[in-house]
Amino acid sequence: MTSSHPNPGLESPGGASDSKFRVFVRRKRLNDSVQVVDEKPKSEDRPKWVLKNLWFREGYYTWVACTEDFILQLYYPTILLSQSKAVLIALPDIEEFAYKKGKRSLRSKKSSPSSELLRMELKAASSIRAAGEPPAKWEKILEGIRMMRSSEDAPVDSMGCEKAGNALPPKERRFAVLVSSLLSSQTKDHVTHGKLSRAVQRLQQNDLLTPVAIDSADEATIKNLIYPVGFYTRKANNLKKIANICLSKYNGDIPSTLEELLSLPGIGPKMAHLVMNVAWDNVQGICVDTHVHRICNRLGWVSRPGTKQKTTSPEETRESLQMWLPKEEWVPINPLLVGFGQTVCTPVRPRCGMCSISDLCPSAFKESGSPSSTAKKSGMRKKL
């Protein structure tokens, strides 16, 4: 096959090359080979081209340009992933030709390996949710969780960090919320919402719930009072440091910005957002703990940027969730999902059988379930 163009098969109908589309030309059959006209016709002798039919096929927008002797298929490799946004991908070496004249038609019977690879890539790309696009039926799912949580029987409903120091003056209460948040991190639920609340009470009963008292107290005393919260030795040391910082830099109060809270020893993003929300009534982000992180991934609400992969940390979950969740839901989503994770969507053996949104959850019955969930799944199969 020869062509006057330096890159045969890449000419637009007007004769000019254009890297944005790939043109396949077949003029006539001769000895089972494809021949393309060798000489470029003069401008006055060029046939008139007629563009017909635009359709979407296998990931391509395709125009067909026709004359009496030629049929060109112009492939535009465009995948629409979001509103008014397009991503151009590399063209494979497609070996499919279309030839039509009168009633004759011929197509290659086999697709090239790269064409098959392209189909797989297109299928995967089409299933990726665009950044900022809400997941399907999220409002219905959220309402279902609210209904299940209406009894407010989860530990977080009575022993959450926001309950710390309710009877204290505003300045002391803010410090109590900060202390409670620090002690709750990396502590299991049965400790956090039982013995943790008693640990905070012991600090208060011993007049050790103010920066001045903690700064002057012996570290061993603090350690004994907060036991058995997780990493109590390290937390006792961090409490001493935080109390000193609050006294020296903030006049006995706690930092009022997210950046300053994150600079305190032992305070991470989850705790900083919680303290900003509860202590300062300043919503700057979603408080994402292990329950929110786990449930959002099970529901398919979050993913790593540009992929369908699950987020690998609470901070990744927070960033992904904030891209689409309305801001008025940023505060209530934490206690709602934390309580749901404590009672129904538990870390081990989630109770899918008693969950009213299991038919909307892509992870339902896919993890090792309790006998009740296994029975529910068997019952559903029998109904089908």
CSV table of C-alpha atoms in Angstrom, one decimal:
chain,number,residue,atom,x,y,z
A,1,MET,CA,0.0,0.0,0.0
A,2,THR,CA,1.4,3.4,-0.9
A,3,SER,CA,0.3,6.9,-0.3
A,4,SER,CA,1.5,10.4,-1.2
A,5,HIS,CA,0.9,11.4,2.4
A,6,PRO,CA,3.8,10.9,4.8
A,7,ASN,CA,1.5,9.1,7.2
A,8,PRO,CA,-0.9,7.1,5.1
A,9,GLY,CA,-4.4,6.8,6.6
A,10,LEU,CA,-4.2,10.1,8.5
A,11,GLU,CA,-5.7,12.5,6.0
A,12,SER,CA,-8.9,14.5,6.6
A,13,PRO,CA,-11.5,14.8,3.8
A,14,GLY,CA,-9.9,18.1,2.8
A,15,GLY,CA,-6.5,16.6,2.4
A,16,ALA,CA,-4.9,18.1,5.4
A,17,SER,CA,-3.5,15.8,8.1
A,18,ASP,CA,-5.0,15.9,11.5
A,19,SER,CA,-3.7,13.8,14.4
A,20,LYS,CA,-7.1,14.0,16.1
A,21,PHE,CA,-8.7,11.3,13.9
A,22,ARG,CA,-7.7,8.2,12.2
A,23,VAL,CA,-9.0,7.6,8.7
A,24,PHE,CA,-9.4,4.2,7.1
A,25,VAL,CA,-9.7,4.2,3.3
A,26,ARG,CA,-10.6,1.4,1.0
A,27,ARG,CA,-11.2,2.0,-2.6
A,28,LYS,CA,-11.5,-1.3,-4.4
A,29,ARG,CA,-10.5,-4.9,-4.2
A,30,LEU,CA,-7.8,-6.2,-6.4
A,31,ASN,CA,-6.1,-9.5,-5.9
A,32,ASP,CA,-7.2,-9.6,-2.3
A,33,SER,CA,-5.3,-6.4,-1.4
A,34,VAL,CA,-6.3,-2.9,-0.5
A,35,GLN,CA,-5.1,-0.2,-2.8
A,36,VAL,CA,-5.3,3.5,-2.1
A,37,VAL,CA,-5.0,6.1,-4.8
A,38,ASP,CA,-1.4,7.0,-5.4
A,39,GLU,CA,-1.7,10.5,-6.6
A,40,LYS,CA,-3.3,13.3,-4.7
A,41,PRO,CA,-6.0,14.7,-6.9
A,42,LYS,CA,-5.8,18.4,-7.9
A,43,SER,CA,-8.0,20.7,-5.9
A,44,GLU,CA,-10.3,21.3,-8.9
A,45,ASP,CA,-10.6,17.5,-9.6
A,46,ARG,CA,-11.2,16.5,-6.0
A,47,PRO,CA,-14.6,14.8,-5.5
A,48,LYS,CA,-17.1,16.3,-3.2
A,49,TRP,CA,-17.3,14.8,0.2
A,50,VAL,CA,-20.5,14.3,2.1
A,51,LEU,CA,-20.5,13.7,5.8
A,52,LYS,CA,-23.2,11.3,6.9
A,53,ASN,CA,-24.2,9.8,10.2
A,54,LEU,CA,-22.5,10.4,13.5
A,55,TRP,CA,-22.7,7.6,16.0
A,56,PHE,CA,-21.0,6.3,19.1
A,57,ARG,CA,-19.4,2.9,18.8
A,58,GLU,CA,-17.0,1.1,21.0
A,59,GLY,CA,-15.7,4.3,22.6
A,60,TYR,CA,-15.4,6.3,19.4
A,61,TYR,CA,-17.5,9.1,17.8
A,62,THR,CA,-17.5,8.1,14.2
A,63,TRP,CA,-18.3,10.2,11.1
A,64,VAL,CA,-18.7,8.6,7.7
A,65,ALA,CA,-17.5,10.6,4.8
A,66,CYS,CA,-18.8,9.4,1.4
A,67,THR,CA,-18.2,10.0,-2.3
A,68,GLU,CA,-19.2,7.7,-5.1
A,69,ASP,CA,-16.1,5.6,-4.7
A,70,PHE,CA,-14.9,6.1,-1.2
A,71,ILE,CA,-16.2,5.5,2.2
A,72,LEU,CA,-14.1,7.0,5.1
A,73,GLN,CA,-14.6,6.3,8.7
A,74,LEU,CA,-13.2,9.1,10.9
A,75,TYR,CA,-12.7,7.9,14.4
A,76,TYR,CA,-12.8,10.5,17.2
A,77,PRO,CA,-11.4,8.7,20.3
A,78,THR,CA,-13.3,10.6,22.9
A,79,ILE,CA,-14.6,9.3,26.2
A,80,LEU,CA,-17.0,11.6,28.0
A,81,LEU,CA,-16.4,11.2,31.7
A,82,SER,CA,-18.2,14.2,33.2
A,83,GLN,CA,-20.2,17.2,32.2
A,84,SER,CA,-18.4,19.1,29.4
A,85,LYS,CA,-15.1,17.4,30.2
A,86,ALA,CA,-13.4,15.0,27.8
A,87,VAL,CA,-10.3,12.9,28.1
A,88,LEU,CA,-8.4,11.9,24.9
A,89,ILE,CA,-6.8,8.6,24.9
A,90,ALA,CA,-4.2,7.1,22.6
A,91,LEU,CA,-5.5,5.3,19.5
A,92,PRO,CA,-4.8,1.6,19.1
A,93,ASP,CA,-3.6,0.0,15.9
A,94,ILE,CA,-7.1,-0.9,14.7
A,95,GLU,CA,-7.2,-3.2,11.8
A,96,GLU,CA,-10.9,-3.0,11.1
A,97,PHE,CA,-11.9,-1.6,7.6
A,98,ALA,CA,-15.3,-0.8,6.3
A,99,TYR,CA,-15.9,-1.0,2.5
A,100,LYS,CA,-19.3,-0.4,1.0
A,101,LYS,CA,-20.3,0.1,-2.6
A,102,GLY,CA,-23.7,-0.8,-3.7
A,103,LYS,CA,-24.7,-3.9,-1.7
A,104,ARG,CA,-21.2,-5.1,-0.9
A,105,SER,CA,-19.8,-5.0,2.5
A,106,LEU,CA,-16.7,-6.4,4.1
A,107,ARG,CA,-15.3,-6.2,7.7
A,108,SER,CA,-12.4,-7.9,9.2
A,109,LYS,CA,-13.4,-10.8,11.4
A,110,LYS,CA,-10.8,-10.3,14.0
A,111,SER,CA,-10.0,-7.3,16.2
A,112,SER,CA,-6.4,-6.5,17.1
A,113,PRO,CA,-5.3,-7.1,20.7
A,114,SER,CA,-4.9,-3.4,21.2
A,115,SER,CA,-8.6,-3.0,20.2
A,116,GLU,CA,-9.6,-5.5,22.8
A,117,LEU,CA,-7.5,-3.7,25.4
A,118,LEU,CA,-9.1,-0.4,24.5
A,119,ARG,CA,-12.6,-1.9,25.0
A,120,MET,CA,-11.6,-3.0,28.5
A,121,GLU,CA,-10.1,0.4,29.3
A,122,LEU,CA,-13.2,2.1,28.0
A,123,LYS,CA,-15.5,-0.1,30.1
A,124,ALA,CA,-13.4,0.7,33.2
A,125,ALA,CA,-13.3,4.4,32.5
A,126,SER,CA,-17.0,4.6,32.0
A,127,SER,CA,-17.6,3.2,35.5
A,128,ILE,CA,-15.4,5.7,37.3
A,129,ARG,CA,-17.4,8.4,39.0
A,130,ALA,CA,-16.3,11.9,38.1
A,131,ALA,CA,-14.8,14.0,40.9
A,132,GLY,CA,-17.5,15.8,42.8
A,133,GLU,CA,-20.3,13.6,41.4
A,134,PRO,CA,-22.6,12.2,44.1
A,135,PRO,CA,-23.0,8.4,44.2
A,136,ALA,CA,-26.3,7.0,43.1
A,137,LYS,CA,-29.1,7.0,45.6
A,138,TRP,CA,-27.0,8.4,48.4
A,139,GLU,CA,-29.9,10.4,49.8
A,140,LYS,CA,-32.0,7.3,50.1
A,141,ILE,CA,-29.2,5.4,51.8
A,142,LEU,CA,-28.6,8.2,54.3
A,143,GLU,CA,-32.3,8.4,55.1
A,144,GLY,CA,-32.3,4.6,55.7
A,145,ILE,CA,-29.4,4.9,58.1
A,146,ARG,CA,-31.2,7.8,59.9
A,147,MET,CA,-34.2,5.5,60.4
A,148,MET,CA,-32.1,2.8,61.8
A,149,ARG,CA,-30.4,5.2,64.1
A,150,SER,CA,-33.6,6.9,65.3
A,151,SER,CA,-33.5,5.0,68.6
A,152,GLU,CA,-30.1,6.5,69.5
A,153,ASP,CA,-29.0,3.4,71.3
A,154,ALA,CA,-25.3,3.5,70.2
A,155,PRO,CA,-22.5,4.3,72.7
A,156,VAL,CA,-21.7,7.5,70.8
A,157,ASP,CA,-25.2,8.9,71.5
A,158,SER,CA,-24.5,9.1,75.3
A,159,MET,CA,-20.7,9.1,75.6
A,160,GLY,CA,-19.3,11.0,72.6
A,161,CYS,CA,-16.5,13.5,73.0
A,162,GLU,CA,-18.9,16.4,72.4
A,163,LYS,CA,-20.5,15.4,75.8
A,164,ALA,CA,-17.3,16.2,77.7
A,165,GLY,CA,-17.4,19.0,80.1
A,166,ASN,CA,-21.0,20.1,79.4
A,167,ALA,CA,-21.4,21.7,82.7
A,168,LEU,CA,-18.1,23.6,82.6
A,169,PRO,CA,-17.6,27.3,81.5
A,170,PRO,CA,-16.9,27.7,77.8
A,171,LYS,CA,-13.1,28.0,78.1
A,172,GLU,CA,-12.8,25.0,80.3
A,173,ARG,CA,-15.2,23.0,78.2
A,174,ARG,CA,-13.2,23.6,75.1
A,175,PHE,CA,-10.1,22.2,76.9
A,176,ALA,CA,-12.2,19.2,78.1
A,177,VAL,CA,-13.3,18.5,74.5
A,178,LEU,CA,-9.7,18.6,73.4
A,179,VAL,CA,-8.6,16.2,76.2
A,180,SER,CA,-11.5,13.8,75.4
A,181,SER,CA,-10.7,13.8,71.7
A,182,LEU,CA,-7.0,13.0,72.4
A,183,LEU,CA,-7.9,10.2,74.7
A,184,SER,CA,-10.4,8.7,72.3
A,185,SER,CA,-8.0,8.3,69.5
A,186,GLN,CA,-6.7,4.7,68.8
A,187,THR,CA,-8.9,3.4,71.6
A,188,LYS,CA,-11.4,0.6,71.0
A,189,ASP,CA,-15.1,1.4,71.3
A,190,HIS,CA,-15.7,-0.7,74.4
A,191,VAL,CA,-13.0,1.3,76.1
A,192,THR,CA,-13.6,4.6,74.5
A,193,HIS,CA,-17.2,5.0,75.3
A,194,GLY,CA,-17.1,3.3,78.7
A,195,LYS,CA,-13.8,3.6,80.5
A,196,LEU,CA,-12.9,6.8,78.6
A,197,SER,CA,-15.8,8.7,80.0
A,198,ARG,CA,-14.8,7.6,83.5
A,199,ALA,CA,-11.2,8.6,82.7
A,200,VAL,CA,-12.3,12.1,81.9
A,201,GLN,CA,-14.5,12.1,85.0
A,202,ARG,CA,-11.5,11.0,87.2
A,203,LEU,CA,-9.5,13.9,85.8
A,204,GLN,CA,-12.3,16.3,86.6
A,205,GLN,CA,-12.8,14.8,90.1
A,206,ASN,CA,-9.1,15.3,90.8
A,207,ASP,CA,-9.3,18.9,89.4
A,208,LEU,CA,-7.0,17.9,86.5
A,209,LEU,CA,-9.2,19.1,83.6
A,210,THR,CA,-7.6,22.5,83.1
A,211,PRO,CA,-4.3,23.5,81.5
A,212,VAL,CA,-2.9,24.9,84.7
A,213,ALA,CA,-3.7,21.7,86.7
A,214,ILE,CA,-2.3,19.3,84.1
A,215,ASP,CA,0.8,21.4,83.5
A,216,SER,CA,1.7,21.3,87.2
A,217,ALA,CA,0.6,17.6,87.8
A,218,ASP,CA,3.0,14.7,87.8
A,219,GLU,CA,2.9,12.7,84.6
A,220,ALA,CA,2.6,9.4,86.4
A,221,THR,CA,-0.5,10.6,88.1
A,222,ILE,CA,-2.1,11.6,84.8
A,223,LYS,CA,-1.1,8.2,83.4
A,224,ASN,CA,-2.8,6.3,86.2
A,225,LEU,CA,-6.0,8.3,85.9
A,226,ILE,CA,-6.5,7.9,82.2
A,227,TYR,CA,-5.7,4.1,82.2
A,228,PRO,CA,-6.8,1.9,80.3
A,229,VAL,CA,-7.2,4.1,77.2
A,230,GLY,CA,-5.0,3.1,74.3
A,231,PHE,CA,-1.4,4.4,74.4
A,232,TYR,CA,-2.1,6.0,77.8
A,233,THR,CA,1.6,6.5,78.6
A,234,ARG,CA,2.2,8.5,75.4
A,235,LYS,CA,-1.1,10.4,75.8
A,236,ALA,CA,-0.2,11.4,79.3
A,237,ASN,CA,3.0,12.9,78.0
A,238,ASN,CA,1.2,14.7,75.2
A,239,LEU,CA,-1.4,16.1,77.6
A,240,LYS,CA,1.4,17.7,79.6
A,241,LYS,CA,2.9,19.3,76.4
A,242,ILE,CA,-0.5,20.5,75.2
A,243,ALA,CA,-1.3,22.1,78.6
A,244,ASN,CA,2.0,24.0,78.5
A,245,ILE,CA,1.4,25.2,74.9
A,246,CYS,CA,-2.2,26.4,75.8
A,247,LEU,CA,-0.8,28.3,78.7
A,248,SER,CA,2.2,29.9,77.0
A,249,LYS,CA,0.6,30.7,73.6
A,250,TYR,CA,-3.2,30.9,74.0
A,251,ASN,CA,-3.7,32.3,77.5
A,252,GLY,CA,-5.0,29.0,78.9
A,253,ASP,CA,-7.4,28.4,76.0
A,254,ILE,CA,-7.1,26.0,73.1
A,255,PRO,CA,-6.1,27.0,69.5
A,256,SER,CA,-8.9,28.4,67.4
A,257,THR,CA,-7.7,27.4,63.9
A,258,LEU,CA,-7.3,24.0,62.2
A,259,GLU,CA,-3.7,24.6,61.4
A,260,GLU,CA,-2.8,25.5,65.1
A,261,LEU,CA,-4.7,22.5,66.4
A,262,LEU,CA,-2.8,20.2,64.0
A,263,SER,CA,0.4,21.5,65.4
A,264,LEU,CA,-0.3,20.2,68.8
A,265,PRO,CA,1.3,16.9,69.7
A,266,GLY,CA,-0.9,13.8,69.2
A,267,ILE,CA,-3.6,15.8,67.4
A,268,GLY,CA,-4.5,14.5,63.9
A,269,PRO,CA,-7.0,15.7,61.3
A,270,LYS,CA,-10.0,13.7,62.7
A,271,MET,CA,-9.5,15.2,66.2
A,272,ALA,CA,-8.8,18.7,64.9
A,273,HIS,CA,-12.0,18.8,62.8
A,274,LEU,CA,-14.0,17.4,65.8
A,275,VAL,CA,-12.6,20.1,68.1
A,276,MET,CA,-13.3,22.8,65.6
A,277,ASN,CA,-16.9,21.6,65.2
A,278,VAL,CA,-17.7,21.0,68.9
A,279,ALA,CA,-15.5,23.5,70.8
A,280,TRP,CA,-15.6,26.4,68.4
A,281,ASP,CA,-18.7,25.7,66.4
A,282,ASN,CA,-16.6,26.2,63.2
A,283,VAL,CA,-17.2,23.6,60.5
A,284,GLN,CA,-14.1,23.3,58.3
A,285,GLY,CA,-14.3,19.7,57.4
A,286,ILE,CA,-15.8,16.3,58.1
A,287,CYS,CA,-14.7,14.4,61.1
A,288,VAL,CA,-13.7,11.0,59.7
A,289,ASP,CA,-12.8,8.2,62.1
A,290,THR,CA,-12.4,4.5,61.5
A,291,HIS,CA,-16.2,3.9,61.4
A,292,VAL,CA,-16.9,6.7,58.9
A,293,HIS,CA,-13.9,5.5,56.8
A,294,ARG,CA,-15.1,1.9,56.8
A,295,ILE,CA,-18.7,2.5,56.0
A,296,CYS,CA,-18.1,5.1,53.3
A,297,ASN,CA,-15.9,2.5,51.5
A,298,ARG,CA,-18.4,-0.3,51.9
A,299,LEU,CA,-21.1,1.9,50.4
A,300,GLY,CA,-18.9,2.9,47.5
A,301,TRP,CA,-19.2,6.6,48.5
A,302,VAL,CA,-15.5,7.4,48.3
A,303,SER,CA,-12.6,6.3,46.1
A,304,ARG,CA,-9.0,7.3,45.4
A,305,PRO,CA,-8.8,10.1,42.8
A,306,GLY,CA,-9.5,8.9,39.2
A,307,THR,CA,-10.0,5.3,40.2
A,308,LYS,CA,-12.5,2.9,41.7
A,309,GLN,CA,-10.1,1.8,44.4
A,310,LYS,CA,-11.0,2.2,48.0
A,311,THR,CA,-9.5,5.0,50.0
A,312,THR,CA,-6.7,3.8,52.3
A,313,SER,CA,-6.9,6.3,55.1
A,314,PRO,CA,-9.5,8.4,57.0
A,315,GLU,CA,-7.9,11.5,55.5
A,316,GLU,CA,-8.3,10.3,52.0
A,317,THR,CA,-11.9,9.4,52.8
A,318,ARG,CA,-12.5,12.9,54.2
A,319,GLU,CA,-11.2,14.6,51.1
A,320,SER,CA,-13.2,12.3,48.8
A,321,LEU,CA,-16.4,12.7,50.8
A,322,GLN,CA,-16.2,16.5,51.0
A,323,MET,CA,-16.1,16.7,47.2
A,324,TRP,CA,-19.8,15.8,46.9
A,325,LEU,CA,-21.5,15.7,50.3
A,326,PRO,CA,-23.5,18.9,51.0
A,327,LYS,CA,-21.9,21.0,53.7
A,328,GLU,CA,-25.0,20.9,55.9
A,329,GLU,CA,-24.3,17.1,56.3
A,330,TRP,CA,-20.7,17.5,57.4
A,331,VAL,CA,-21.4,17.6,61.1
A,332,PRO,CA,-24.2,15.1,61.5
A,333,ILE,CA,-22.6,12.5,59.3
A,334,ASN,CA,-20.0,11.6,61.9
A,335,PRO,CA,-22.2,10.6,64.9
A,336,LEU,CA,-24.7,9.1,62.4
A,337,LEU,CA,-22.2,6.7,60.8
A,338,VAL,CA,-20.2,6.1,64.0
A,339,GLY,CA,-23.4,4.9,65.8
A,340,PHE,CA,-24.3,2.9,62.7
A,341,GLY,CA,-20.9,1.3,62.7
A,342,GLN,CA,-21.2,0.5,66.4
A,343,THR,CA,-24.5,-1.2,66.1
A,344,VAL,CA,-25.1,-2.5,62.6
A,345,CYS,CA,-22.2,-2.1,60.1
A,346,THR,CA,-19.6,-3.4,62.5
A,347,PRO,CA,-16.0,-3.9,61.6
A,348,VAL,CA,-16.2,-7.7,61.9
A,349,ARG,CA,-19.3,-9.7,61.0
A,350,PRO,CA,-21.5,-6.7,59.9
A,351,ARG,CA,-25.2,-7.4,60.5
A,352,CYS,CA,-26.3,-7.2,56.9
A,353,GLY,CA,-29.4,-9.3,57.7
A,354,MET,CA,-30.9,-6.6,60.0
A,355,CYS,CA,-29.8,-3.7,57.7
A,356,SER,CA,-32.6,-2.0,55.9
A,357,ILE,CA,-30.3,-0.6,53.1
A,358,SER,CA,-28.6,-3.9,52.3
A,359,ASP,CA,-30.3,-3.9,48.9
A,360,LEU,CA,-28.5,-0.6,48.1
A,361,CYS,CA,-25.1,-1.5,49.5
A,362,PRO,CA,-22.6,-3.0,47.1
A,363,SER,CA,-20.8,-4.7,50.0
A,364,ALA,CA,-23.8,-6.4,51.6
A,365,PHE,CA,-23.3,-10.0,52.5
A,366,LYS,CA,-19.8,-10.0,51.0
A,367,GLU,CA,-17.9,-10.1,54.3
A,368,SER,CA,-18.1,-12.9,56.9
A,369,GLY,CA,-21.5,-12.3,58.4
A,370,SER,CA,-23.3,-13.3,61.5
A,371,PRO,CA,-25.8,-16.2,61.5
A,372,SER,CA,-28.6,-13.8,61.1
A,373,SER,CA,-27.2,-12.2,58.0
A,374,THR,CA,-26.4,-15.6,56.5
A,375,ALA,CA,-30.0,-16.7,57.2
A,376,LYS,CA,-31.3,-13.5,55.6
A,377,LYS,CA,-29.2,-14.1,52.5
A,378,SER,CA,-30.5,-17.6,52.2
A,379,GLY,CA,-34.0,-16.4,52.6
A,380,MET,CA,-33.5,-13.8,49.8
A,381,ARG,CA,-32.2,-16.5,47.5
A,382,LYS,CA,-35.3,-18.7,48.2
A,383,LYS,CA,-37.6,-15.8,47.3
A,384,LEU,CA,-35.8,-15.3,44.0
